mmCIF file of C-alpha atoms in Angstrom:
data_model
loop_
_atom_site.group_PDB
_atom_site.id
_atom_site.type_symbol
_atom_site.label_atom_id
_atom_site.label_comp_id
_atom_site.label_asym_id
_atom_site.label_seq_id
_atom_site.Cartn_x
_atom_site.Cartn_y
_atom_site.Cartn_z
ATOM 1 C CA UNK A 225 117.693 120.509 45.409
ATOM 2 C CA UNK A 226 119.623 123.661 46.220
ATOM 3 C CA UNK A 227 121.351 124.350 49.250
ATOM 4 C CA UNK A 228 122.328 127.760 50.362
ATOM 5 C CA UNK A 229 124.630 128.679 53.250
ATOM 6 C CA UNK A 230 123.817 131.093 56.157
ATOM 7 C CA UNK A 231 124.094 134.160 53.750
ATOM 8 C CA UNK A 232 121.906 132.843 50.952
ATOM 9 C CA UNK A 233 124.307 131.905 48.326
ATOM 10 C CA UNK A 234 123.969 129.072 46.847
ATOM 11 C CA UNK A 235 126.262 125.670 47.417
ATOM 12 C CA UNK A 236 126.910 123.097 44.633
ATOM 13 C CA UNK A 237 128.024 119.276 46.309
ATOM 14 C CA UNK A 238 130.338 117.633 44.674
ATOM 15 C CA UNK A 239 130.752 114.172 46.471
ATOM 16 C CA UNK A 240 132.297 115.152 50.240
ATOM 17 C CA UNK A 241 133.096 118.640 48.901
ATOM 18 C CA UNK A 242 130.844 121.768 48.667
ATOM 19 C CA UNK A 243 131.731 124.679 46.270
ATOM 20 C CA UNK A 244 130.152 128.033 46.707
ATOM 21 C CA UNK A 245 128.185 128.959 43.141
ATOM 22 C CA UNK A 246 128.260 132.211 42.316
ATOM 23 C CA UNK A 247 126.842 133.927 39.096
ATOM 24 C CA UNK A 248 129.645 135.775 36.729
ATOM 25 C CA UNK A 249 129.240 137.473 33.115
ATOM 26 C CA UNK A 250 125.815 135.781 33.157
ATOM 27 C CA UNK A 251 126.638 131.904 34.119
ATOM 28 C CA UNK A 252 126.484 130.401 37.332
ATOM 29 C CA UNK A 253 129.820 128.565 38.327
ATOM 30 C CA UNK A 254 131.767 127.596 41.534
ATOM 31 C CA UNK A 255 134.211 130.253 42.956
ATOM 32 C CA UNK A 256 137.087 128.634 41.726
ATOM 33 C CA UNK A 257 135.891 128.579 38.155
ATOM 34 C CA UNK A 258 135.181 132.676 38.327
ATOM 35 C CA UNK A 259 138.448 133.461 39.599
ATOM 36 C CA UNK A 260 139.990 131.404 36.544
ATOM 37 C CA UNK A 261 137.744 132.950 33.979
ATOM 38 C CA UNK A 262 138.377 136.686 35.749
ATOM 39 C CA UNK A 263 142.282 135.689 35.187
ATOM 40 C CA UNK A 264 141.766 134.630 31.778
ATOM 41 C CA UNK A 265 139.711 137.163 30.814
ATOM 42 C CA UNK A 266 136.828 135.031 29.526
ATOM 43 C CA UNK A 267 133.110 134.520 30.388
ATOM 44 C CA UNK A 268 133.039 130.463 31.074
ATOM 45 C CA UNK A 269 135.530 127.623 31.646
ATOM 46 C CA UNK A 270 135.599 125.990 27.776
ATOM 47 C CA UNK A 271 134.191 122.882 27.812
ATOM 48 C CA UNK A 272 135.802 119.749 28.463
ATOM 49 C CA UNK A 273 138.508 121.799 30.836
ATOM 50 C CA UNK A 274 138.473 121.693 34.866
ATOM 51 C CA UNK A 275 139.450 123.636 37.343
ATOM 52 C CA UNK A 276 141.957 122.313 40.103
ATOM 53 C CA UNK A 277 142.916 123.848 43.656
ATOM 54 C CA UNK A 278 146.686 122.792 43.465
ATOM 55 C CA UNK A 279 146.967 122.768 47.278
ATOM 56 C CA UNK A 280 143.984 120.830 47.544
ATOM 57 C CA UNK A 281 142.263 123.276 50.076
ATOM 58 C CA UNK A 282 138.703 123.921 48.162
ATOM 59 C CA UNK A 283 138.155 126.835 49.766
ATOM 60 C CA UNK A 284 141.553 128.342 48.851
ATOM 61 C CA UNK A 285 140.470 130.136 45.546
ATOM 62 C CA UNK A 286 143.508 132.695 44.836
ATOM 63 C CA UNK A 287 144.445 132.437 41.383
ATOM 64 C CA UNK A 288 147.808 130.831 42.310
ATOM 65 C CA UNK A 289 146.372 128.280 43.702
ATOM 66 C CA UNK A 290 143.795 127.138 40.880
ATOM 67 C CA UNK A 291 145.305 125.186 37.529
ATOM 68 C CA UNK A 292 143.215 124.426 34.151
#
């Protein structure tokens, strides 16, 4: 079941973590993931390759903060 927060978007839980999905070049994906692919210039996160907040802060989606 989706959840969505108090504006309507919808949240993706991953274990004790929630990630805000949003929908970019026609896929939906968490935050983090669309601020990569913006940087990179492509429409989805290949497969097989993750997304990591380097500080650890989930919520903290600047570009220098994320790692592939």
């Amino acid at each position: 079941m989706s959840q969505r927060n108090e504006k309507g978007q919808f949240l993706k839980t991953n274990g004790n973590s929630t990630y805000k999905n949003v929908l970019y070049d026609g896929n939906r994906m968490g935050e983090h993931s669309r601020s990569m692919c913006i940087a990179l210039g492509i429409s989805r996160i290949p497969k097989g390759f993750v997304v990591h907040h380097i500080d650890k802060d989930k919520k903290n989606n600047d570009i220098n903060n994320l790692s592939i």
